[in-house]
mmCIF file of C-alpha atoms in Angstrom:
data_model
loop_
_atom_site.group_PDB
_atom_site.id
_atom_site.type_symbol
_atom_site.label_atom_id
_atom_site.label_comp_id
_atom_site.label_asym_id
_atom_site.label_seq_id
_atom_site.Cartn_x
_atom_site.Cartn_y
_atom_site.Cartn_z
ATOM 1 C CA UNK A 111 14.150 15.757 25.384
ATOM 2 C CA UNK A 112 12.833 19.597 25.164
ATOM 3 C CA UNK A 113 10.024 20.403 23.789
ATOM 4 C CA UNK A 114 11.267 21.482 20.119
ATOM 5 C CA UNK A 115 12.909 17.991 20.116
ATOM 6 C CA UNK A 116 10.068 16.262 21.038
ATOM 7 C CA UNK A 117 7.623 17.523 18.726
ATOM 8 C CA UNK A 118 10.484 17.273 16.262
ATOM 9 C CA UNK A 119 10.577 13.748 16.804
ATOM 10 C CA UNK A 120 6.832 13.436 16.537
ATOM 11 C CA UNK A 121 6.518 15.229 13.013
ATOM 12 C CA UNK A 122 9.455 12.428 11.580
ATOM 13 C CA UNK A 123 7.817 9.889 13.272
ATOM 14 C CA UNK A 124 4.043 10.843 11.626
ATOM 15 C CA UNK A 125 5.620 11.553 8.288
ATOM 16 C CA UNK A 126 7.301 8.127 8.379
ATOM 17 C CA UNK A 127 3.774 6.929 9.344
ATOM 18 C CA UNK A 128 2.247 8.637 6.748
ATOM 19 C CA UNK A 129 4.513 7.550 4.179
ATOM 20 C CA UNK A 130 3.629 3.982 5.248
ATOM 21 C CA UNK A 131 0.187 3.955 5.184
ATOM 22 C CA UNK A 132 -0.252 5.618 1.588
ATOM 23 C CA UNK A 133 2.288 3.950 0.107
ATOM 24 C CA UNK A 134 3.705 6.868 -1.014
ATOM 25 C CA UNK A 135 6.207 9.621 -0.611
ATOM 26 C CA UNK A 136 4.625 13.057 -1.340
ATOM 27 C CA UNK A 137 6.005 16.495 -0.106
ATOM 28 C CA UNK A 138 5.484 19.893 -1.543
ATOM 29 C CA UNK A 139 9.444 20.141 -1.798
ATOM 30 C CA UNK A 140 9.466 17.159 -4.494
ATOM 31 C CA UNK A 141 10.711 18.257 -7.933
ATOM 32 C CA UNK A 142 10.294 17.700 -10.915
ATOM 33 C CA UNK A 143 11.591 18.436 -14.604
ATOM 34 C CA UNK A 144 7.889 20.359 -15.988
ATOM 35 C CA UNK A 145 5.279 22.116 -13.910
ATOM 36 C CA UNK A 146 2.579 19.641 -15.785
ATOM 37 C CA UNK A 147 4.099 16.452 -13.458
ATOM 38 C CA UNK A 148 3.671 18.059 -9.918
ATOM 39 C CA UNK A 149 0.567 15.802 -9.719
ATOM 40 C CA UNK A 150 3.774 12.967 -8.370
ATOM 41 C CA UNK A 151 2.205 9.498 -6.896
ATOM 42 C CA UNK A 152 -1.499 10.832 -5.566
ATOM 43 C CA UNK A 153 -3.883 7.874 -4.674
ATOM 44 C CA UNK A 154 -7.016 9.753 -6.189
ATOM 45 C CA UNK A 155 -8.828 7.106 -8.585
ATOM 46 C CA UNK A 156 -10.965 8.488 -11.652
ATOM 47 C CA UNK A 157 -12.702 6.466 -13.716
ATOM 48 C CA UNK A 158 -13.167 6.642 -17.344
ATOM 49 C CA UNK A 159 -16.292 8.676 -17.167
ATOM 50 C CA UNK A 160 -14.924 10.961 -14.848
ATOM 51 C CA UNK A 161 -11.753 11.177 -17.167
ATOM 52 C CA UNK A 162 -13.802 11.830 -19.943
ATOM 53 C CA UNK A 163 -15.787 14.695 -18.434
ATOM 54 C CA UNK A 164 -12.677 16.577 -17.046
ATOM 55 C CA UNK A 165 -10.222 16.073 -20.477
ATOM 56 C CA UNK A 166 -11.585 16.212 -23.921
ATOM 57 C CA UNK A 167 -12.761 13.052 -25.987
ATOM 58 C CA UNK A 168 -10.034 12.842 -28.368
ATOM 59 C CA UNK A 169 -7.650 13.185 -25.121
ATOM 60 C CA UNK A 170 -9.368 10.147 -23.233
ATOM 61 C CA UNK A 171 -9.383 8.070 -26.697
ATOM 62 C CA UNK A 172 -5.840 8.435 -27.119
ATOM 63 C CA UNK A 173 -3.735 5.193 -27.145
ATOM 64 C CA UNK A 174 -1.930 4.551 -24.036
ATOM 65 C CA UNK A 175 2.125 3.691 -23.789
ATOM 66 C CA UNK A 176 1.651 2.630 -20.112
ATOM 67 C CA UNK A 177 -0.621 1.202 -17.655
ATOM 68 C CA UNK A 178 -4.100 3.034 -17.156
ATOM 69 C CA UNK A 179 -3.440 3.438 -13.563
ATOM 70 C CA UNK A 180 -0.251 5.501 -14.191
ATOM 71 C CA UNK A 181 -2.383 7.578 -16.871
ATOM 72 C CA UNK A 182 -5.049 8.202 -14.129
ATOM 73 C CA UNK A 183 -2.604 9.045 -11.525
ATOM 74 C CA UNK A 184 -1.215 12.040 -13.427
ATOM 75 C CA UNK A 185 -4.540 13.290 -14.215
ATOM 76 C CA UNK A 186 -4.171 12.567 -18.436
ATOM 77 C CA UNK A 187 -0.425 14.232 -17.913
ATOM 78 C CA UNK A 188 0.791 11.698 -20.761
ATOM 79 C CA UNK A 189 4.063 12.590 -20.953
ATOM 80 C CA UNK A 190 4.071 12.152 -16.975
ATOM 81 C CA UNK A 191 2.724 8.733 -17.067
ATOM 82 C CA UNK A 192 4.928 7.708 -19.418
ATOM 83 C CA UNK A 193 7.833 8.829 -17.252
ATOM 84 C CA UNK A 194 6.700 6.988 -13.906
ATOM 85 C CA UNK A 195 6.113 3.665 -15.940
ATOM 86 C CA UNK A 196 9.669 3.644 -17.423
ATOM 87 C CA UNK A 197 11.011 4.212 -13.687
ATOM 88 C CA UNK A 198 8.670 1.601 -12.664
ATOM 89 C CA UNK A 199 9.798 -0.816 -15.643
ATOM 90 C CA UNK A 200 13.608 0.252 -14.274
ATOM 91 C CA UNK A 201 12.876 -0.580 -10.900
ATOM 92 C CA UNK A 202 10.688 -4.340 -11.854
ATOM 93 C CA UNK A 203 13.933 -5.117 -14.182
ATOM 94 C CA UNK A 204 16.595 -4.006 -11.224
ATOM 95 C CA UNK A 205 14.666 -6.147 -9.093
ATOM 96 C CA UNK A 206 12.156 -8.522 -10.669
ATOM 97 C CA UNK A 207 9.921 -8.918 -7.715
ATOM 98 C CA UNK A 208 7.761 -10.679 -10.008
ATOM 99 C CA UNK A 209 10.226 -13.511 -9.883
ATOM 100 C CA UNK A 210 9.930 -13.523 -5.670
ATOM 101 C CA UNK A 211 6.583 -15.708 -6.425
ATOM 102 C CA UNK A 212 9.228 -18.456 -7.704
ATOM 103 C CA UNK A 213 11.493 -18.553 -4.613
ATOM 104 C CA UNK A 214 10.948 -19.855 -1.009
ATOM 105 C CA UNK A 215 10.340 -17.160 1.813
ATOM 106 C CA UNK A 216 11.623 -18.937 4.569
ATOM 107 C CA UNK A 217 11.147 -16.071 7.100
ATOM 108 C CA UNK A 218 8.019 -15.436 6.050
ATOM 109 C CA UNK A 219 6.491 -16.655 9.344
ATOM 110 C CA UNK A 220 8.482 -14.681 11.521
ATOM 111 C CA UNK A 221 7.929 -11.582 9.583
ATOM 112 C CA UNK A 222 3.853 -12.085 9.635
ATOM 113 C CA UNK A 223 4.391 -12.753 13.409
ATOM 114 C CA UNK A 224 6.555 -9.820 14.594
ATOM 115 C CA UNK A 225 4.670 -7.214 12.399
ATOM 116 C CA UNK A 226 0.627 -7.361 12.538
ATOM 117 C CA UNK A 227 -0.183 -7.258 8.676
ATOM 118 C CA UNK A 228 -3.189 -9.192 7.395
ATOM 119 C CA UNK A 229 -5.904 -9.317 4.341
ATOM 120 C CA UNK A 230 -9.154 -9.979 5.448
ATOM 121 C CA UNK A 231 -12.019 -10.205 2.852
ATOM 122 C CA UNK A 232 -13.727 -7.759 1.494
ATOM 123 C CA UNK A 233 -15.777 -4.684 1.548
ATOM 124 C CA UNK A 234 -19.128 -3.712 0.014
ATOM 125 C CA UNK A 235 -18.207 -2.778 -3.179
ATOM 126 C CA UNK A 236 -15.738 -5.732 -2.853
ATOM 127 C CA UNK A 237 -12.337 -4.395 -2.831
ATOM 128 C CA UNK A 238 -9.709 -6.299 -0.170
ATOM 129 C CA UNK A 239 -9.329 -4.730 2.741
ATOM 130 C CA UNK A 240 -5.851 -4.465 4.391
ATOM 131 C CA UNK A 241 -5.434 -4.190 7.947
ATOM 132 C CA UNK A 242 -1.892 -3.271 10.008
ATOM 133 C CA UNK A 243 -1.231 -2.441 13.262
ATOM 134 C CA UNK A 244 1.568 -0.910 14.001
ATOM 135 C CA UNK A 245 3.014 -2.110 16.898
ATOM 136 C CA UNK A 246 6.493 -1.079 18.370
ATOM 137 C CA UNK A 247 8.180 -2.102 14.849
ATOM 138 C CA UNK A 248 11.573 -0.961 16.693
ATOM 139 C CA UNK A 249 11.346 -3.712 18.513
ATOM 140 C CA UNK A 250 10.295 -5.818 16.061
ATOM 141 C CA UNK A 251 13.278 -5.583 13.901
ATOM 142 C CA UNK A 252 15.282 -5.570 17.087
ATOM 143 C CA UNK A 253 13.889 -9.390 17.236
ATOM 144 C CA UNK A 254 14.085 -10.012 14.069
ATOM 145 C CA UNK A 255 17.606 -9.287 13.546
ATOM 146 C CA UNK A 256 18.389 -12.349 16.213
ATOM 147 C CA UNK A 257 17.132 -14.726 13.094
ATOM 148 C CA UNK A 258 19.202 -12.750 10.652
ATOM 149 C CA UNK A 259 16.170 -10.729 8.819
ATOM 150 C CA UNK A 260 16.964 -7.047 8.299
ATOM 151 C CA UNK A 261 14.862 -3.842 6.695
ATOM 152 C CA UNK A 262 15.501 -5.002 3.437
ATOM 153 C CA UNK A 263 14.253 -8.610 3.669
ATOM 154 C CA UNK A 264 10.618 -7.123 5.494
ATOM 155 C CA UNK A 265 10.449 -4.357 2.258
ATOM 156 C CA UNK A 266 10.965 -7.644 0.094
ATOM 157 C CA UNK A 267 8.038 -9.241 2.013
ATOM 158 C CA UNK A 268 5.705 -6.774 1.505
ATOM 159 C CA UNK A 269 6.802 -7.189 -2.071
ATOM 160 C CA UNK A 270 6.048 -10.323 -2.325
ATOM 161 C CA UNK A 271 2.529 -9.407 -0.498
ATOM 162 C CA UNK A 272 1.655 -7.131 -3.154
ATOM 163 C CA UNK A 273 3.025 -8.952 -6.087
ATOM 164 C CA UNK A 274 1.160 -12.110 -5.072
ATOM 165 C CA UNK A 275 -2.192 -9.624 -4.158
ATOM 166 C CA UNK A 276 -2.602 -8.427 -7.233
ATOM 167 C CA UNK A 277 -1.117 -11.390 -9.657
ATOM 168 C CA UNK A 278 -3.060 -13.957 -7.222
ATOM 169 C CA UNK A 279 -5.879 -12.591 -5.201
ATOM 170 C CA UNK A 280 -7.270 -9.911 -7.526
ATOM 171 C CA UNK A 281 -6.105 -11.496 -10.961
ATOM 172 C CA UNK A 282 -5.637 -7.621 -12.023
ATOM 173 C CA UNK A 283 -2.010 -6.535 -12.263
ATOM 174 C CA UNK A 284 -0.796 -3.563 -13.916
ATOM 175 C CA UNK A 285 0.174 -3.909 -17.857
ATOM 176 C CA UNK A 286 -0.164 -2.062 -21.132
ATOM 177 C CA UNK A 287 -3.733 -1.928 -22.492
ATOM 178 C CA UNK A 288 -5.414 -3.867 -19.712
ATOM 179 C CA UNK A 289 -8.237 -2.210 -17.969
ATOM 180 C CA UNK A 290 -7.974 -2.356 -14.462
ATOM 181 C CA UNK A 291 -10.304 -4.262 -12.690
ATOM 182 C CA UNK A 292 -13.422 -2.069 -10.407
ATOM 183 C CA UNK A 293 -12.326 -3.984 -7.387
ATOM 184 C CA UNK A 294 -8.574 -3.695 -7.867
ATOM 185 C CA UNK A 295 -7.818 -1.429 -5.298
ATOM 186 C CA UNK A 296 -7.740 -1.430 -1.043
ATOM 187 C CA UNK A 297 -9.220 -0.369 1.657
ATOM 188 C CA UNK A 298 -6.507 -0.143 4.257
ATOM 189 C CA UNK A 299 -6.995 0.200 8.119
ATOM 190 C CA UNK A 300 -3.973 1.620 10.112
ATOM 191 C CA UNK A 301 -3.640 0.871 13.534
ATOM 192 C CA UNK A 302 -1.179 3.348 15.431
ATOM 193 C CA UNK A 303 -2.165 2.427 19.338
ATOM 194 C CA UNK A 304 0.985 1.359 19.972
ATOM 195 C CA UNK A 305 3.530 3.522 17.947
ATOM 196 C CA UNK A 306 5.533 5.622 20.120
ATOM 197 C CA UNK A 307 8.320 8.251 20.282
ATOM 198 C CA UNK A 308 10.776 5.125 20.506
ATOM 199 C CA UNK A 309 9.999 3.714 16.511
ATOM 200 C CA UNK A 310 11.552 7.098 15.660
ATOM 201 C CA UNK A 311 14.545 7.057 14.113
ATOM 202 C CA UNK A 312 16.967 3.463 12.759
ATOM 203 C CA UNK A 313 15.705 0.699 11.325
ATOM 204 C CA UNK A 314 12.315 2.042 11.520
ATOM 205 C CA UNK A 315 12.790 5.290 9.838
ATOM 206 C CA UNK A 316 14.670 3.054 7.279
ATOM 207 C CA UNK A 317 11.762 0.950 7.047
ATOM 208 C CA UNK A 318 9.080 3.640 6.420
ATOM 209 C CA UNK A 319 11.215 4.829 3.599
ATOM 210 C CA UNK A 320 11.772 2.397 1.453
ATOM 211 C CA UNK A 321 8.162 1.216 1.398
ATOM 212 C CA UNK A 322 7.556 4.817 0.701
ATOM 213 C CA UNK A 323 9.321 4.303 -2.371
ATOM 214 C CA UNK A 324 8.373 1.157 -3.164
ATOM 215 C CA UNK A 325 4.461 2.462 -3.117
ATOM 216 C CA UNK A 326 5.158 4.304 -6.300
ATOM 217 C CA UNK A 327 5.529 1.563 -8.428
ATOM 218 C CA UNK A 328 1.881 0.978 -7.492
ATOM 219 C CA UNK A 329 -0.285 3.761 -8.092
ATOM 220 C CA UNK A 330 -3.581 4.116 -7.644
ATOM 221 C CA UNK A 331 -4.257 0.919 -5.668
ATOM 222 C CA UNK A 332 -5.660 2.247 -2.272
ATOM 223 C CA UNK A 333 -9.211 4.079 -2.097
ATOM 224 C CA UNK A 334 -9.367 4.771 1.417
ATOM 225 C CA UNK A 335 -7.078 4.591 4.566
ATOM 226 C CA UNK A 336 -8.370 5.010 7.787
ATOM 227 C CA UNK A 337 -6.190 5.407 10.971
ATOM 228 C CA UNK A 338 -7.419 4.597 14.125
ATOM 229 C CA UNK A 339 -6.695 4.136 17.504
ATOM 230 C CA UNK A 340 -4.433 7.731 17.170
ATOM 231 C CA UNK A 341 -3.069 8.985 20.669
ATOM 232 C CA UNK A 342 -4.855 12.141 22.081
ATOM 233 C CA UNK A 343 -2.109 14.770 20.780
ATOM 234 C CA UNK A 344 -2.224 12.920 17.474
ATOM 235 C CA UNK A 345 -4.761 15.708 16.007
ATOM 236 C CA UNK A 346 -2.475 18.949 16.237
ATOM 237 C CA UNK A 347 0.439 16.954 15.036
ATOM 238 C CA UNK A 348 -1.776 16.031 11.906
ATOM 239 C CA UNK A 349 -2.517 19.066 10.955
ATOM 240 C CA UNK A 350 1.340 20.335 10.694
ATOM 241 C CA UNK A 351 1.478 16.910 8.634
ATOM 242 C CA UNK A 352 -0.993 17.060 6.286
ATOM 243 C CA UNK A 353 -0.378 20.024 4.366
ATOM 244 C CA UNK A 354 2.694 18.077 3.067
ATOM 245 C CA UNK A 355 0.792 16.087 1.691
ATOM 246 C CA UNK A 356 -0.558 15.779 -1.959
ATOM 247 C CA UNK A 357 -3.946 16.865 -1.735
ATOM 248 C CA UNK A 358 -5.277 14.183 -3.069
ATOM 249 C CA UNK A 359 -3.825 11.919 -0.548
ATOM 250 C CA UNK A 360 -5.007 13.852 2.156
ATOM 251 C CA UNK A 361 -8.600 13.348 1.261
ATOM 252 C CA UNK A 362 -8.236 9.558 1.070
ATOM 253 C CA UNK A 363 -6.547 9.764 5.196
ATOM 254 C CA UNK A 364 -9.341 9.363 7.611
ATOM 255 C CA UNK A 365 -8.221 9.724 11.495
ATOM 256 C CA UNK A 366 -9.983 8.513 14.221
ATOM 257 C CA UNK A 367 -9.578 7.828 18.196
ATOM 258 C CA UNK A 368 -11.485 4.773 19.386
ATOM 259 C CA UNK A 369 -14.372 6.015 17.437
ATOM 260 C CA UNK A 370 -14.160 4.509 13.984
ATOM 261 C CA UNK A 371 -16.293 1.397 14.394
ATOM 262 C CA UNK A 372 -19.041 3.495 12.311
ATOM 263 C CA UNK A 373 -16.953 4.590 10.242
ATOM 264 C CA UNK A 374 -15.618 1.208 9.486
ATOM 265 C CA UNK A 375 -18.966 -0.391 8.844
ATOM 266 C CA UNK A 376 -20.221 2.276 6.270
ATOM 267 C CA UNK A 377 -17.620 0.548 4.088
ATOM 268 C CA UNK A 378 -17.636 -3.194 5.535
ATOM 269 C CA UNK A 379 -20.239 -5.201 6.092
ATOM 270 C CA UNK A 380 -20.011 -6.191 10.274
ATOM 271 C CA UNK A 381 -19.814 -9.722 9.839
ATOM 272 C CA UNK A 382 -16.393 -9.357 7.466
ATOM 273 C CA UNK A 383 -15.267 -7.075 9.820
ATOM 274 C CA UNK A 384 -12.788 -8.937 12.735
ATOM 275 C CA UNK A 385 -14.098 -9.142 15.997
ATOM 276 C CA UNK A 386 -11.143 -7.134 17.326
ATOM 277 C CA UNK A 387 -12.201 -3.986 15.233
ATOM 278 C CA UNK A 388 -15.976 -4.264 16.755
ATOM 279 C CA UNK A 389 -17.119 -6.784 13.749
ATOM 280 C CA UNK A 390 -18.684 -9.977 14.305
ATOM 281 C CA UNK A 391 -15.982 -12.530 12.618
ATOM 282 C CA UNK A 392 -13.332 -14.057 14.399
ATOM 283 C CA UNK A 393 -12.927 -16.757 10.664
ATOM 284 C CA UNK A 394 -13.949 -20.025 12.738
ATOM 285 C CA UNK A 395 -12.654 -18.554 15.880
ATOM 286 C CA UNK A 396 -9.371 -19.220 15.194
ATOM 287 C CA UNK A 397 -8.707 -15.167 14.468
ATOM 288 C CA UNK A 398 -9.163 -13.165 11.914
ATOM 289 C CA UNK A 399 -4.852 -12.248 11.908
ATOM 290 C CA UNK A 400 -3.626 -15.715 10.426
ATOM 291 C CA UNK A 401 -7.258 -17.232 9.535
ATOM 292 C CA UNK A 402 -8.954 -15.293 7.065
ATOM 293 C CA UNK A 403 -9.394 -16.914 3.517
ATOM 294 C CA UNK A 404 -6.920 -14.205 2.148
ATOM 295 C CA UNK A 405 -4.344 -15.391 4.634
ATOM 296 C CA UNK A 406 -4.491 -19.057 4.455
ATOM 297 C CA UNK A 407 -4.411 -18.853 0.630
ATOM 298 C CA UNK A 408 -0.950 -16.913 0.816
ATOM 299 C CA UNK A 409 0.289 -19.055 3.592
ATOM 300 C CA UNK A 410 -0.290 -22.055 1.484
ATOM 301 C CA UNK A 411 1.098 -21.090 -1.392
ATOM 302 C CA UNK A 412 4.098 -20.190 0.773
ATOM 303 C CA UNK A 413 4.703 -23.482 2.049
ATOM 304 C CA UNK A 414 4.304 -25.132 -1.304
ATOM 305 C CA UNK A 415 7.143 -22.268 -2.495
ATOM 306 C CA UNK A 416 8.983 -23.433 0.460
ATOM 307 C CA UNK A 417 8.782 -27.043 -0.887
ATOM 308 C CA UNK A 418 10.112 -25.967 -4.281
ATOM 309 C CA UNK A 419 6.258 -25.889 -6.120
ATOM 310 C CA UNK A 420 5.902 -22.182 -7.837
ATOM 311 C CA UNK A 421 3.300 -20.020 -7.532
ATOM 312 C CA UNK A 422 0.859 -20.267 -10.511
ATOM 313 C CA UNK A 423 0.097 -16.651 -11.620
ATOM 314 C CA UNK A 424 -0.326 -14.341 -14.263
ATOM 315 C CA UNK A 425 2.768 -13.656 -16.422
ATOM 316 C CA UNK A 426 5.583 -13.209 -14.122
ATOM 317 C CA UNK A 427 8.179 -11.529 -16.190
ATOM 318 C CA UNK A 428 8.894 -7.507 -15.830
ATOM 319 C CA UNK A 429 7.394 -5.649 -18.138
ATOM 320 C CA UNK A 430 8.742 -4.352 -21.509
ATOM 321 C CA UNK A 431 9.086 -0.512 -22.420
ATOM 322 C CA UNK A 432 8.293 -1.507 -26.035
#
């Protein structure tokens, strides 16, 4: 592989990345039909008061047609908003993930084992925190394709993760007129150590874009992302990345090498905090991965789906465009 390649390979590989870790898929060369909706899918959170001091009054009164997250996320752009909810309401009624919280998830166990993805409690201003590492997911689907689980049966589990997140753990899921909750959004820690020129490309590359698209049918639900662990040539590469970024995604992206431990407990408290990312709990040393309350209450209500018992949860029909 020549240089040009490689680096090539690096910038698809980190833009996958990206596109994983903020949920979203935002490049400068994304159209649109106005110049007022180029604000597409950025993470940046106001709240009311800061709506209120940037538009005027009778602007920040007026009454919403879609969820206030999708109003936020455009920056007031109504007509914007109103565009990404209907392709949101397309994509619940194509696909009714809502009705996922009804149906077993046999692989569900495999999947949690082959890809390191866990909730573990919460942060000071109480917000879930999300943790993933990403390790080798090309061979991870390799392995997982021997039990007959593909790209599109992970993207439906971390469907169902979200869905039964924001329906179950935070009670606060995105409808018409409902303000959403302070504590409704994520802190997510991203974990590259082990992601390497061989996840480029296939399955993985697959992967990273569908959950890319998938993240914009829910907007403004992380606060912060911090990636840590990055390889040494990780920086330079960055910086060729970032710029294709929204900007308001970019400032949500914190990098780090092995250094992020402070950085980590200016949000956390140590002692929610797994041992493995320099905190104190290891949730009745059994590990923080499988054990933490978050986890055990999902893997319950898994086995009880598995059993034929539903999940009890806030309305679980798609929502209407009327």
């Amino acid at each position: 592989m020549t240089i040009a390649s490689c680096i090539e390979a690096m910038l698809l590989m980190l833009i996958g990345t990206c596109m994983l870790i903020a949920s979203v898929a935002v490049t400068k060369s994304e159209s649109v039909h106005k110049p007022t909706c180029r604000f597409i899918m950025t993470l940046r959170a106001y709240s009311w008061g800061d709506l209120a001091q940037d538009e005027p009054k009778e602007k920040a009164k007026v009454e919403l047609k879609c969820p206030v997250r999708f109003f936020r996320m455009t920056r007031g752009d109504m007509e914007a908003a109103n565009m990404f909810w209907n392709k949101t309401i397309e994509f619940r009624t194509e696909t009714q993930p809502e009705q996922w919280l009804g149906k077993p998830r046999p692989g569900f166990k495999l999947i949690k084992q082959q890809f390191t993805h866990f909730y573990h409690k919460r942060d000071k201003q109480g917000r879930m925190v999300y943790y993933e590492a990403l390790n080798s997911p090309r061979n991870a689907f390799k392995e997982l394709k021997t039990h007959g689980i593909g790209v599109d049966d992970v993207v439906q589990h971390m469907t169902f993760m979200t869905e039964f997140t924001h329906r179950v753990l935070n009670d606060d899921y995105d409808e018409v007129g409902k303000e959403p909750l302070k504590t409704g959004q994520l802190i997510k820690i991203v974990d590259i150590q082990s992601l390497g020129l061989g996840d480029v490309g296939g399955d993985v590359s697959q992967y990273f874009n569908k959950i890319g698209a998938l993240g914009k049918n829910y907007p403004e639900r992380i606060d912060k992302i911090l990636v840590i662990n990055v390889p040494a040539g990780f920086g330079m590469i960055w910086k060729i990345v970032a710029p294709m970024l929204d900007r308001n995604v970019r400032e949500r992206i914190s990098i780090f090498r092995a250094d992020y431990k402070a950085a980590m407990q200016e949000l956390i408290d140590i002692e929610n905090i797994p041992a493995i990312y320099g905190g104190t709990c290891d949730c009745g040393g059994e590990g923080c991965r499988f054990n933490s309350p978050e986890e055990v209450k999902m893997l319950d209500a898994v086995e009880k789906l598995n059993q034929g018992v539903p999940i009890k949860c806030l309305p679980c029909d798609p929502p209407s465009d009327e």
